[in-house]
Amino acid sequence: QVQLVESGGGLVQPGGSLRLSCAASGVIFSIGDMGWHRQAPGKQRELVATITGGGYTNYADSVKGRLTISRDNAKNTVYLQMNSLKAEDTAVYYCNAKIKDTWYSPSSDIWGQGTQVTVSS
């Protein structure tokens, strides 16, 4: 069974930085698009950033220039480098990935369990 495990969340002061990691494990044939989403208290989950297998990226307007998504295909891992953090970045961050466990199976949309990021002085 494929799973995604996030790490790197925590408490940081405004203007600070954090780096989130999300590693896929299990039986994996290939991984397509990977991404990060977040959900703040009382709000809907929103897209933060995505990255294709070829490295093309897309960002929410609210994070452009401050957050950077990247991936290491050899490690089946996606990262989110978070700089110049603001209080409004406080949320639970979830990674997701489209994963095939065999060459003939369709991709499954797998989600991690989430990691809390709190930006506060």
N, CA, C and O atoms as a Tinker XYZ file with bonds, in Angstrom:
   484  protein
     1  N      0.840000   -1.186000    0.000000    73     2
     2  CA     0.000000    0.000000    0.000000    64     1     3
     3  C      0.878000    1.241000    0.000000    63     2     4     5
     4  O      1.810000    1.355000    0.796000    81     3
     5  N      0.571000    2.170000   -0.902000    73     3     6
     6  CA     1.363000    3.383000   -1.016000    64     5     7
     7  C      0.904000    4.393000    0.024000    63     6     8     9
     8  O     -0.292000    4.543000    0.277000    81     7
     9  N      1.857000    5.076000    0.616000    73     7    10
    10  CA     1.502000    6.150000    1.533000    64     9    11
    11  C      2.476000    7.308000    1.393000    63    10    12    13
    12  O      3.607000    7.148000    0.935000    81    11
    13  N      1.996000    8.497000    1.808000    73    11    14
    14  CA     2.806000    9.707000    1.823000    64    13    15
    15  C      2.967000   10.146000    3.273000    63    14    16    17
    16  O      1.999000   10.186000    4.032000    81    15
    17  N      4.185000   10.472000    3.644000    73    15    18
    18  CA     4.451000   10.900000    5.017000    64    17    19
    19  C      5.134000   12.263000    4.983000    63    18    20    21
    20  O      6.221000   12.418000    4.425000    81    19
    21  N      4.461000   13.264000    5.601000    73    19    22
    22  CA     5.008000   14.612000    5.648000    64    21    23
    23  C      5.832000   14.810000    6.908000    63    22    24    25
    24  O      5.632000   14.132000    7.915000    81    23
    25  N      6.764000   15.754000    6.832000    73    23    26
    26  CA     7.548000   16.144000    7.997000    64    25    27
    27  C      8.016000   17.578000    7.803000    63    26    28    29
    28  O      7.981000   18.108000    6.693000    81    27
    29  N      8.458000   18.205000    8.902000    73    27    30
    30  CA     9.064000   19.525000    8.805000    64    29    31
    31  C      8.208000   20.671000    9.303000    63    30    32    33
    32  O      8.669000   21.812000    9.336000    81    31
    33  N      6.969000   20.394000    9.693000    73    31    34
    34  CA     6.131000   21.466000   10.207000    64    33    35
    35  C      6.573000   21.918000   11.588000    63    34    36    37
    36  O      7.453000   21.312000   12.199000    81    35
    37  N      5.948000   22.997000   12.079000    73    35    38
    38  CA     6.291000   23.490000   13.397000    64    37    39
    39  C      5.878000   24.930000   13.593000    63    38    40    41
    40  O      5.094000   25.483000   12.822000    81    39
    41  N      6.422000   25.524000   14.638000    73    39    42
    42  CA     6.148000   26.920000   14.978000    64    41    43
    43  C      7.309000   27.795000   14.514000    63    42    44    45
    44  O      8.472000   27.478000   14.764000    81    43
    45  N      6.989000   28.888000   13.841000    73    43    46
    46  CA     8.021000   29.793000   13.335000    64    45    47
    47  C      7.510000   31.227000   13.472000    63    46    48    49
    48  O      6.308000   31.480000   13.399000    81    47
    49  N      8.425000   32.143000   13.667000    73    47    50
    50  CA     8.051000   33.553000   13.774000    64    49    51
    51  C      7.781000   34.147000   12.393000    63    50    52    53
    52  O      8.305000   33.652000   11.395000    81    51
    53  N      6.969000   35.203000   12.327000    73    51    54
    54  CA     6.763000   35.884000   11.041000    64    53    55
    55  C      8.089000   36.304000   10.421000    63    54    56    57
    56  O      8.980000   36.816000   11.099000    81    55
    57  N      8.194000   36.077000    9.123000    73    55    58
    58  CA     9.437000   36.355000    8.419000    64    57    59
    59  C     10.402000   35.187000    8.389000    63    58    60    61
    60  O     11.418000   35.235000    7.694000    81    59
    61  N     10.094000   34.142000    9.136000    73    59    62
    62  CA    10.977000   32.983000    9.211000    64    61    63
    63  C     10.763000   32.000000    8.073000    63    62    64    65
    64  O      9.987000   32.242000    7.149000    81    63
    65  N     11.485000   30.866000    8.169000    73    63    66
    66  CA    11.457000   29.861000    7.109000    64    65    67
    67  C     11.229000   28.476000    7.683000    63    66    68    69
    68  O     11.580000   28.192000    8.828000    81    67
    69  N     10.641000   27.628000    6.873000    73    67    70
    70  CA    10.482000   26.209000    7.163000    64    69    71
    71  C     10.610000   25.448000    5.858000    63    70    72    73
    72  O     10.363000   25.990000    4.781000    81    71
    73  N     11.000000   24.183000    5.966000    73    71    74
    74  CA    11.045000   23.306000    4.801000    64    73    75
    75  C     10.247000   22.053000    5.100000    63    74    76    77
    76  O     10.571000   21.305000    6.022000    81    75
    77  N      9.196000   21.827000    4.316000    73    75    78
    78  CA     8.384000   20.634000    4.456000    64    77    79
    79  C      8.878000   19.560000    3.486000    63    78    80    81
    80  O      9.313000   19.855000    2.373000    81    79
    81  N      8.800000   18.325000    3.934000    73    79    82
    82  CA     9.141000   17.186000    3.086000    64    81    83
    83  C      7.976000   16.211000    3.064000    63    82    84    85
    84  O      7.209000   16.120000    4.022000    81    83
    85  N      7.853000   15.490000    1.972000    73    83    86
    86  CA     6.801000   14.481000    1.846000    64    85    87
    87  C      7.367000   13.327000    1.028000    63    86    88    89
    88  O      7.673000   13.478000   -0.155000    81    87
    89  N      7.499000   12.181000    1.671000    73    87    90
    90  CA     8.089000   11.016000    1.031000    64    89    91
    91  C      7.041000    9.953000    0.764000    63    90    92    93
    92  O      6.222000    9.638000    1.626000    81    91
    93  N      7.078000    9.406000   -0.441000    73    91    94
    94  CA     6.186000    8.313000   -0.808000    64    93    95
    95  C      6.881000    6.979000   -0.559000    63    94    96    97
    96  O      8.074000    6.834000   -0.827000    81    95
    97  N      6.138000    6.015000   -0.051000    73    95    98
    98  CA     6.695000    4.691000    0.198000    64    97    99
    99  C      5.666000    3.633000   -0.158000    63    98   100   101
   100  O      4.472000    3.915000   -0.260000    81    99
   101  N      6.150000    2.404000   -0.347000    73    99   102
   102  CA     5.282000    1.299000   -0.745000    64   101   103
   103  C      5.655000    0.825000   -2.138000    63   102   104   105
   104  O      6.757000    1.070000   -2.628000    81   103
   105  N      4.709000    0.142000   -2.761000    73   103   106
   106  CA     4.936000   -0.365000   -4.114000    64   105   107
   107  C      4.612000    0.748000   -5.103000    63   106   108   109
   108  O      3.452000    1.126000   -5.268000    81   107
   109  N      5.654000    1.272000   -5.762000    73   107   110
   110  CA     5.500000    2.429000   -6.645000    64   109   111
   111  C      6.093000    2.113000   -8.002000    63   110   112   113
   112  O      7.260000    1.737000   -8.107000    81   111
   113  N      5.283000    2.268000   -9.047000    73   111   114
   114  CA     5.798000    2.137000  -10.418000    64   113   115
   115  C      6.216000    3.503000  -10.944000    63   114   116   117
   116  O      7.300000    3.659000  -11.506000    81   115
   117  N      5.341000    4.491000  -10.756000    73   115   118
   118  CA     5.672000    5.845000  -11.198000    64   117   119
   119  C      4.860000    6.859000  -10.405000    63   118   120   121
   120  O      3.793000    6.554000   -9.872000    81   119
   121  N      5.394000    8.067000  -10.342000    73   119   122
   122  CA     4.708000    9.174000   -9.683000    64   121   123
   123  C      4.566000   10.321000  -10.670000    63   122   124   125
   124  O      5.552000   10.760000  -11.261000    81   123
   125  N      3.371000   10.797000  -10.845000    73   123   126
   126  CA     3.110000   11.915000  -11.743000    64   125   127
   127  C      3.164000   13.228000  -10.980000    63   126   128   129
   128  O      4.114000   13.501000  -10.247000    81   127
   129  N      2.122000   14.040000  -11.165000    73   127   130
   130  CA     2.082000   15.329000  -10.488000    64   129   131
   131  C      2.106000   15.149000   -8.967000    63   130   132   133
   132  O      1.493000   14.233000   -8.419000    81   131
   133  N      2.831000   16.048000   -8.310000    73   131   134
   134  CA     2.839000   16.101000   -6.846000    64   133   135
   135  C      2.484000   17.522000   -6.437000    63   134   136   137
   136  O      2.682000   18.464000   -7.204000    81   135
   137  N      1.959000   17.673000   -5.228000    73   135   138
   138  CA     1.555000   19.009000   -4.831000    64   137   139
   139  C      1.408000   19.174000   -3.339000    63   138   140   141
   140  O      1.450000   18.215000   -2.568000    81   139
   141  N      1.232000   20.426000   -2.960000    73   139   142
   142  CA     0.955000   20.786000   -1.570000    64   141   143
   143  C     -0.346000   21.586000   -1.516000    63   142   144   145
   144  O     -0.591000   22.462000   -2.346000    81   143
   145  N     -1.155000   21.270000   -0.541000    73   143   146
   146  CA    -2.380000   21.996000   -0.248000    64   145   147
   147  C     -2.327000   22.396000    1.221000    63   146   148   149
   148  O     -1.503000   21.885000    1.979000    81   147
   149  N     -3.207000   23.309000    1.620000    73   147   150
   150  CA    -3.270000   23.678000    3.031000    64   149   151
   151  C     -4.706000   23.989000    3.436000    63   150   152   153
   152  O     -5.541000   24.366000    2.614000    81   151
   153  N     -4.963000   23.821000    4.727000    73   151   154
   154  CA    -6.286000   24.117000    5.262000    64   153   155
   155  C     -6.136000   24.848000    6.591000    63   154   156   157
   156  O     -5.623000   24.302000    7.568000    81   155
   157  N     -6.595000   26.087000    6.602000    73   155   158
   158  CA    -6.573000   26.893000    7.821000    64   157   159
   159  C     -7.867000   26.652000    8.597000    63   158   160   161
   160  O     -8.861000   26.222000    8.013000    81   159
   161  N     -7.872000   26.919000    9.888000    73   159   162
   162  CA    -9.080000   26.708000   10.691000    64   161   163
   163  C    -10.270000   27.480000   10.126000    63   162   164   165
   164  O    -10.175000   28.678000    9.858000    81   163
   165  N    -11.385000   26.785000    9.950000    73   163   166
   166  CA   -12.603000   27.410000    9.459000    64   165   167
   167  C    -12.619000   27.706000    7.973000    63   166   168   169
   168  O    -13.556000   28.334000    7.479000    81   167
   169  N    -11.590000   27.261000    7.245000    73   167   170
   170  CA   -11.512000   27.529000    5.812000    64   169   171
   171  C    -11.437000   26.230000    5.030000    63   170   172   173
   172  O    -11.137000   25.168000    5.575000    81   171
   173  N    -11.721000   26.343000    3.733000    73   171   174
   174  CA   -11.616000   25.181000    2.862000    64   173   175
   175  C    -10.156000   24.911000    2.517000    63   174   176   177
   176  O     -9.312000   25.807000    2.550000    81   175
   177  N     -9.885000   23.658000    2.188000    73   175   178
   178  CA    -8.541000   23.302000    1.743000    64   177   179
   179  C     -8.266000   24.018000    0.425000    63   178   180   181
   180  O     -9.132000   24.083000   -0.448000    81   179
   181  N     -7.046000   24.558000    0.286000    73   179   182
   182  CA    -6.688000   25.282000   -0.925000    64   181   183
   183  C     -5.355000   24.789000   -1.486000    63   182   184   185
   184  O     -4.490000   24.301000   -0.759000    81   183
   185  N     -5.222000   24.931000   -2.791000    73   183   186
   186  CA    -3.986000   24.551000   -3.464000    64   185   187
   187  C     -2.893000   25.557000   -3.127000    63   186   188   189
   188  O     -3.128000   26.765000   -3.135000    81   187
   189  N     -1.705000   25.058000   -2.834000    73   187   190
   190  CA    -0.541000   25.913000   -2.598000    64   189   191
   191  C      0.382000   25.881000   -3.811000    63   190   192   193
   192  O      0.734000   26.927000   -4.357000    81   191
   193  N      0.772000   24.683000   -4.231000    73   191   194
   194  CA     1.704000   24.558000   -5.347000    64   193   195
   195  C      1.661000   23.142000   -5.888000    63   194   196   197
   196  O      1.360000   22.195000   -5.161000    81   195
   197  N      1.966000   23.007000   -7.179000    73   195   198
   198  CA     2.079000   21.693000   -7.799000    64   197   199
   199  C      3.348000   21.630000   -8.639000    63   198   200   201
   200  O      3.894000   22.655000   -9.048000    81   199
   201  N      3.806000   20.397000   -8.889000    73   199   202
   202  CA     4.976000   20.191000   -9.727000    64   201   203
   203  C      4.761000   18.913000  -10.525000    63   202   204   205
   204  O      4.350000   17.889000   -9.979000    81   203
   205  N      5.046000   18.984000  -11.831000    73   203   206
   206  CA     4.890000   17.805000  -12.674000    64   205   207
   207  C      6.129000   16.920000  -12.571000    63   206   208   209
   208  O      7.127000   17.299000  -11.959000    81   207
   209  N      6.050000   15.742000  -13.176000    73   207   210
   210  CA     7.202000   14.858000  -13.179000    64   209   211
   211  C      8.405000   15.471000  -13.883000    63   210   212   213
   212  O      9.553000   15.154000  -13.569000    81   211
   213  N      8.129000   16.349000  -14.834000    73   211   214
   214  CA     9.207000   17.017000  -15.555000    64   213   215
   215  C      9.705000   18.291000  -14.892000    63   214   216   217
   216  O     10.630000   18.934000  -15.389000    81   215
   217  N      9.092000   18.656000  -13.767000    73   215   218
   218  CA     9.576000   19.795000  -13.007000    64   217   219
   219  C      8.856000   21.109000  -13.247000    63   218   220   221
   220  O      9.277000   22.142000  -12.727000    81   219
   221  N      7.777000   21.096000  -14.024000    73   219   222
   222  CA     7.016000   22.324000  -14.223000    64   221   223
   223  C      6.201000   22.610000  -12.962000    63   222   224   225
   224  O      5.597000   21.709000  -12.381000    81   223
   225  N      6.196000   23.883000  -12.549000    73   223   226
   226  CA     5.568000   24.259000  -11.296000    64   225   227
   227  C      4.420000   25.244000  -11.495000    63   226   228   229
   228  O      4.352000   25.969000  -12.487000    81   227
   229  N      3.525000   25.239000  -10.514000    73   227   230
   230  CA     2.398000   26.164000  -10.501000    64   229   231
   231  C      2.147000   26.560000   -9.055000    63   230   232   233
   232  O      2.222000   25.720000   -8.158000    81   231
   233  N      1.845000   27.856000   -8.820000    73   231   234
   234  CA     1.679000   28.349000   -7.461000    64   233   235
   235  C      0.392000   29.157000   -7.306000    63   234   236   237
   236  O     -0.085000   29.784000   -8.252000    81   235
   237  N     -0.153000   29.130000   -6.104000    73   235   238
   238  CA    -1.224000   30.050000   -5.756000    64   237   239
   239  C     -0.640000   31.462000   -5.705000    63   238   240   241
   240  O      0.510000   31.649000   -5.306000    81   239
   241  N     -1.433000   32.448000   -6.108000    73   239   242
   242  CA    -0.934000   33.824000   -6.133000    64   241   243
   243  C     -0.433000   34.291000   -4.766000    63   242   244   245
   244  O      0.505000   35.082000   -4.670000    81   243
   245  N     -1.070000   33.791000   -3.722000    73   243   246
   246  CA    -0.749000   34.251000   -2.368000    64   245   247
   247  C      0.631000   33.800000   -1.892000    63   246   248   249
   248  O      1.149000   34.333000   -0.910000    81   247
   249  N      1.231000   32.825000   -2.576000    73   247   250
   250  CA     2.527000   32.300000   -2.118000    64   249   251
   251  C      3.651000   32.526000   -3.112000    63   250   252   253
   252  O      4.804000   32.211000   -2.816000    81   251
   253  N      3.340000   33.068000   -4.295000    73   251   254
   254  CA     4.373000   33.271000   -5.313000    64   253   255
   255  C      5.488000   34.160000   -4.778000    63   254   256   257
   256  O      5.244000   35.198000   -4.163000    81   255
   257  N      6.719000   33.722000   -5.029000    73   255   258
   258  CA     7.873000   34.487000   -4.587000    64   257   259
   259  C      8.325000   34.184000   -3.172000    63   258   260   261
   260  O      9.403000   34.610000   -2.759000    81   259
   261  N      7.500000   33.442000   -2.414000    73   259   262
   262  CA     7.865000   33.115000   -1.029000    64   261   263
   263  C      8.003000   31.602000   -0.808000    63   262   264   265
   264  O      8.863000   31.168000   -0.041000    81   263
   265  N      7.184000   30.818000   -1.455000    73   263   266
   266  CA     7.220000   29.364000   -1.302000    64   265   267
   267  C      7.706000   28.739000   -2.602000    63   266   268   269
   268  O      7.351000   29.195000   -3.689000    81   267
   269  N      8.514000   27.699000   -2.488000    73   267   270
   270  CA     9.087000   27.024000   -3.642000    64   269   271
   271  C      8.893000   25.523000   -3.507000    63   270   272   273
   272  O      9.293000   24.919000   -2.512000    81   271
   273  N      8.271000   24.925000   -4.527000    73   271   274
   274  CA     8.079000   23.479000   -4.543000    64   273   275
   275  C      9.177000   22.846000   -5.389000    63   274   276   277
   276  O      9.582000   23.401000   -6.410000    81   275
   277  N      9.656000   21.684000   -4.960000    73   275   278
   278  CA    10.659000   20.939000   -5.717000    64   277   279
   279  C     10.456000   19.459000   -5.428000    63   278   280   281
   280  O      9.713000   19.089000   -4.518000    81   279
   281  N     11.123000   18.617000   -6.210000    73   279   282
   282  CA    10.992000   17.176000   -5.994000    64   281   283
   283  C     12.290000   16.477000   -6.303000    63   282   284   285
   284  O     13.097000   16.955000   -7.099000    81   283
   285  N     12.486000   15.336000   -5.663000    73   283   286
   286  CA    13.623000   14.462000   -5.925000    64   285   287
   287  C     13.034000   13.132000   -6.365000    63   286   288   289
   288  O     12.585000   12.339000   -5.538000    81   287
   289  N     13.038000   12.891000   -7.665000    73   287   290
   290  CA    12.393000   11.689000   -8.188000    64   289   291
   291  C     13.092000   10.412000   -7.722000    63   290   292   293
   292  O     12.446000    9.374000   -7.581000    81   291
   293  N     14.382000   10.474000   -7.485000    73   291   294
   294  CA    15.112000    9.296000   -7.021000    64   293   295
   295  C     14.684000    8.895000   -5.606000    63   294   296   297
   296  O     14.766000    7.727000   -5.225000    81   295
   297  N     14.230000    9.885000   -4.842000    73   295   298
   298  CA    13.814000    9.626000   -3.460000    64   297   299
   299  C     12.297000    9.608000   -3.305000    63   298   300   301
   300  O     11.791000    9.452000   -2.193000    81   299
   301  N     11.569000    9.765000   -4.402000    73   299   302
   302  CA    10.095000    9.810000   -4.342000    64   301   303
   303  C      9.617000   10.837000   -3.322000    63   302   304   305
   304  O      8.701000   10.573000   -2.542000    81   303
   305  N     10.237000   11.995000   -3.335000    73   303   306
   306  CA     9.980000   13.011000   -2.311000    64   305   307
   307  C      9.703000   14.369000   -2.949000    63   306   308   309
   308  O     10.336000   14.755000   -3.932000    81   307
   309  N      8.743000   15.082000   -2.366000    73   307   310
   310  CA     8.451000   16.446000   -2.769000    64   309   311
   311  C      8.704000   17.353000   -1.570000    63   310   312   313
   312  O      8.470000   16.970000   -0.424000    81   311
   313  N      9.188000   18.563000   -1.855000    73   311   314
   314  CA     9.548000   19.512000   -0.809000    64   313   315
   315  C      8.771000   20.814000   -0.993000    63   314   316   317
   316  O      8.316000   21.131000   -2.092000    81   315
   317  N      8.629000   21.554000    0.092000    73   315   318
   318  CA     8.076000   22.901000    0.027000    64   317   319
   319  C      8.950000   23.798000    0.903000    63   318   320   321
   320  O      8.892000   23.743000    2.131000    81   319
   321  N      9.761000   24.625000    0.242000    73   319   322
   322  CA    10.578000   25.588000    0.960000    64   321   323
   323  C      9.738000   26.830000    1.184000    63   322   324   325
   324  O      9.233000   27.428000    0.234000    81   323
   325  N      9.591000   27.218000    2.446000    73   323   326
   326  CA     8.704000   28.308000    2.822000    64   325   327
   327  C      9.529000   29.426000    3.442000    63   326   328   329
   328  O     10.090000   29.258000    4.525000    81   327
   329  N      9.606000   30.558000    2.764000    73   327   330
   330  CA    10.356000   31.720000    3.244000    64   329   331
   331  C      9.411000   32.898000    3.468000    63   330   332   333
   332  O      8.284000   32.912000    2.972000    81   331
   333  N      9.887000   33.876000    4.219000    73   331   334
   334  CA     9.101000   35.095000    4.487000    64   333   335
   335  C      7.686000   34.744000    4.937000    63   334   336   337
   336  O      6.704000   35.282000    4.426000    81   335
   337  N      7.603000   33.841000    5.891000    73   335   338
   338  CA     6.295000   33.354000    6.317000    64   337   339
   339  C      5.480000   34.428000    7.017000    63   338   340   341
   340  O      6.011000   35.291000    7.715000    81   339
   341  N      4.161000   34.345000    6.805000    73   339   342
   342  CA     3.223000   35.291000    7.381000    64   341   343
   343  C      2.225000   34.548000    8.268000    63   342   344   345
   344  O      2.077000   33.330000    8.166000    81   343
   345  N      1.550000   35.288000    9.132000    73   343   346
   346  CA     0.556000   34.671000   10.009000    64   345   347
   347  C     -0.519000   33.945000    9.201000    63   346   348   349
   348  O     -1.031000   32.908000    9.623000    81   347
   349  N     -0.849000   34.496000    8.049000    73   347   350
   350  CA    -1.893000   33.879000    7.218000    64   349   351
   351  C     -1.447000   32.591000    6.542000    63   350   352   353
   352  O     -2.256000   31.925000    5.897000    81   351
   353  N     -0.198000   32.234000    6.675000    73   351   354
   354  CA     0.274000   30.938000    6.173000    64   353   355
   355  C     -0.007000   29.815000    7.178000    63   354   356   357
   356  O      0.187000   28.640000    6.865000    81   355
   357  N     -0.455000   30.168000    8.362000    73   355   358
   358  CA    -0.772000   29.168000    9.378000    64   357   359
   359  C     -1.873000   28.234000    8.891000    63   358   360   361
   360  O     -2.957000   28.683000    8.518000    81   359
   361  N     -1.591000   26.943000    8.897000    73   359   362
   362  CA    -2.538000   25.948000    8.377000    64   361   363
   363  C     -1.951000   24.560000    8.572000    63   362   364   365
   364  O     -0.782000   24.408000    8.928000    81   363
   365  N     -2.781000   23.549000    8.333000    73   363   366
   366  CA    -2.275000   22.186000    8.169000    64   365   367
   367  C     -1.936000   22.009000    6.689000    63   366   368   369
   368  O     -2.767000   22.268000    5.819000    81   367
   369  N     -0.730000   21.575000    6.419000    73   367   370
   370  CA    -0.260000   21.395000    5.044000    64   369   371
   371  C     -0.297000   19.912000    4.683000    63   370   372   373
   372  O      0.205000   19.060000    5.415000    81   371
   373  N     -0.901000   19.636000    3.543000    73   371   374
   374  CA    -1.044000   18.265000    3.056000    64   373   375
   375  C     -0.320000   18.128000    1.712000    63   374   376   377
   376  O     -0.418000   19.000000    0.848000    81   375
   377  N      0.398000   17.033000    1.557000    73   375   378
   378  CA     0.946000   16.748000    0.235000    64   377   379
   379  C      0.047000   15.720000   -0.450000    63   378   380   381
   380  O     -0.664000   14.955000    0.201000    81   379
   381  N      0.100000   15.726000   -1.773000    73   379   382
   382  CA    -0.606000   14.680000   -2.529000    64   381   383
   383  C      0.188000   14.335000   -3.769000    63   382   384   385
   384  O      1.030000   15.112000   -4.221000    81   383
   385  N     -0.083000   13.180000   -4.307000    73   383   386
   386  CA     0.635000   12.712000   -5.487000    64   385   387
   387  C     -0.223000   11.725000   -6.252000    63   386   388   389
   388  O     -1.022000   10.987000   -5.675000    81   387
   389  N     -0.042000   11.725000   -7.558000    73   387   390
   390  CA    -0.720000   10.755000   -8.418000    64   389   391
   391  C      0.263000    9.609000   -8.672000    63   390   392   393
   392  O      1.290000    9.788000   -9.327000    81   391
   393  N     -0.069000    8.440000   -8.148000    73   391   394
   394  CA     0.871000    7.319000   -8.112000    64   393   395
   395  C      0.286000    6.089000   -8.781000    63   394   396   397
   396  O     -0.869000    5.727000   -8.555000    81   395
   397  N      1.117000    5.442000   -9.620000    73   395   398
   398  CA     0.773000    4.162000  -10.221000    64   397   399
   399  C      1.599000    3.082000   -9.530000    63   398   400   401
   400  O      2.805000    3.241000   -9.341000    81   399
   401  N      0.937000    1.968000   -9.149000    73   399   402
   402  CA     1.703000    0.897000   -8.515000    64   401   403
   403  C      2.098000   -0.195000   -9.508000    63   402   404   405
   404  O      2.921000   -1.051000   -9.184000    81   403
   405  N      1.525000   -0.178000  -10.711000    73   403   406
   406  CA     1.952000   -1.070000  -11.798000    64   405   407
   407  C      1.837000   -0.289000  -13.109000    63   406   408   409
   408  O      1.223000    0.777000  -13.154000    81   407
   409  N      2.434000   -0.832000  -14.174000    73   407   410
   410  CA     2.413000   -0.099000  -15.442000    64   409   411
   411  C      1.020000   -0.024000  -16.033000    63   410   412   413
   412  O      0.709000    0.895000  -16.791000    81   411
   413  N      0.155000   -1.021000  -15.677000    73   411   414
   414  CA    -1.159000   -1.101000  -16.286000    64   413   415
   415  C     -2.267000   -0.507000  -15.421000    63   414   416   417
   416  O     -3.412000   -0.431000  -15.865000    81   415
   417  N     -1.962000   -0.098000  -14.233000    73   415   418
   418  CA    -3.004000    0.422000  -13.340000    64   417   419
   419  C     -3.165000    1.923000  -13.533000    63   418   420   421
   420  O     -2.206000    2.604000  -13.894000    81   419
   421  N     -4.365000    2.447000  -13.297000    73   419   422
   422  CA    -4.544000    3.893000  -13.351000    64   421   423
   423  C     -3.863000    4.555000  -12.157000    63   422   424   425
   424  O     -3.558000    3.897000  -11.162000    81   423
   425  N     -3.627000    5.860000  -12.265000    73   423   426
   426  CA    -3.035000    6.591000  -11.145000    64   425   427
   427  C     -4.045000    6.725000  -10.014000    63   426   428   429
   428  O     -5.239000    6.918000  -10.244000    81   427
   429  N     -3.550000    6.621000   -8.805000    73   427   430
   430  CA    -4.363000    6.880000   -7.621000    64   429   431
   431  C     -3.918000    8.190000   -7.009000    63   430   432   433
   432  O     -2.726000    8.496000   -6.978000    81   431
   433  N     -4.878000    8.968000   -6.519000    73   431   434
   434  CA    -4.579000   10.245000   -5.884000    64   433   435
   435  C     -4.363000    9.992000   -4.390000    63   434   436   437
   436  O     -5.318000    9.785000   -3.642000    81   435
   437  N     -3.131000   10.011000   -3.977000    73   435   438
   438  CA    -2.758000    9.685000   -2.599000    64   437   439
   439  C     -2.505000   10.976000   -1.816000    63   438   440   441
   440  O     -1.905000   11.920000   -2.329000    81   439
   441  N     -2.976000   10.998000   -0.564000    73   439   442
   442  CA    -2.789000   12.166000    0.312000    64   441   443
   443  C     -2.020000   11.786000    1.565000    63   442   444   445
   444  O     -2.156000   10.675000    2.077000    81   443
   445  N     -1.220000   12.707000    2.050000    73   443   446
   446  CA    -0.552000   12.534000    3.328000    64   445   447
   447  C     -1.474000   12.900000    4.480000    63   446   448   449
   448  O     -2.607000   13.337000    4.280000    81   447
   449  N     -0.960000   12.711000    5.695000    73   447   450
   450  CA    -1.786000   12.914000    6.884000    64   449   451
   451  C     -1.817000   14.374000    7.335000    63   450   452   453
   452  O     -2.637000   14.743000    8.176000    81   451
   453  N     -0.951000   15.189000    6.797000    73   451   454
   454  CA    -0.906000   16.603000    7.139000    64   453   455
   455  C      0.133000   16.922000    8.200000    63   454   456   457
   456  O      0.431000   16.103000    9.069000    81   455
   457  N      0.678000   18.127000    8.111000    73   455   458
   458  CA     1.621000   18.612000    9.113000    64   457   459
   459  C      1.278000   20.070000    9.433000    63   458   460   461
   460  O      1.023000   20.872000    8.535000    81   459
   461  N      1.276000   20.393000   10.716000    73   459   462
   462  CA     0.862000   21.726000   11.158000    64   461   463
   463  C      1.998000   22.730000   10.991000    63   462   464   465
   464  O      3.134000   22.478000   11.391000    81   463
   465  N      1.667000   23.875000   10.393000    73   463   466
   466  CA     2.583000   25.008000   10.321000    64   465   467
   467  C      1.905000   26.183000   11.025000    63   466   468   469
   468  O      0.800000   26.583000   10.660000    81   467
   469  N      2.575000   26.726000   12.027000    73   467   470
   470  CA     2.042000   27.855000   12.779000    64   469   471
   471  C      3.035000   29.004000   12.709000    63   470   472   473
   472  O      4.198000   28.861000   13.087000    81   471
   473  N      2.560000   30.148000   12.220000    73   471   474
   474  CA     3.403000   31.332000   12.114000    64   473   475
   475  C      2.895000   32.347000   13.142000    63   474   476   477
   476  O      1.810000   32.911000   13.000000    81   475
   477  N      3.703000   32.560000   14.170000    73   475   478
   478  CA     3.272000   33.419000   15.269000    64   477   479
   479  C      4.469000   33.930000   16.043000    63   478   480   481
   480  O      5.486000   33.247000   16.165000    81   479
   481  N      4.338000   35.129000   16.560000    73   479   482
   482  CA     5.401000   35.683000   17.401000    64   481   483
   483  C      5.117000   35.381000   18.876000    63   482   484
   484  O      5.897000   35.765000   19.747000    81   483
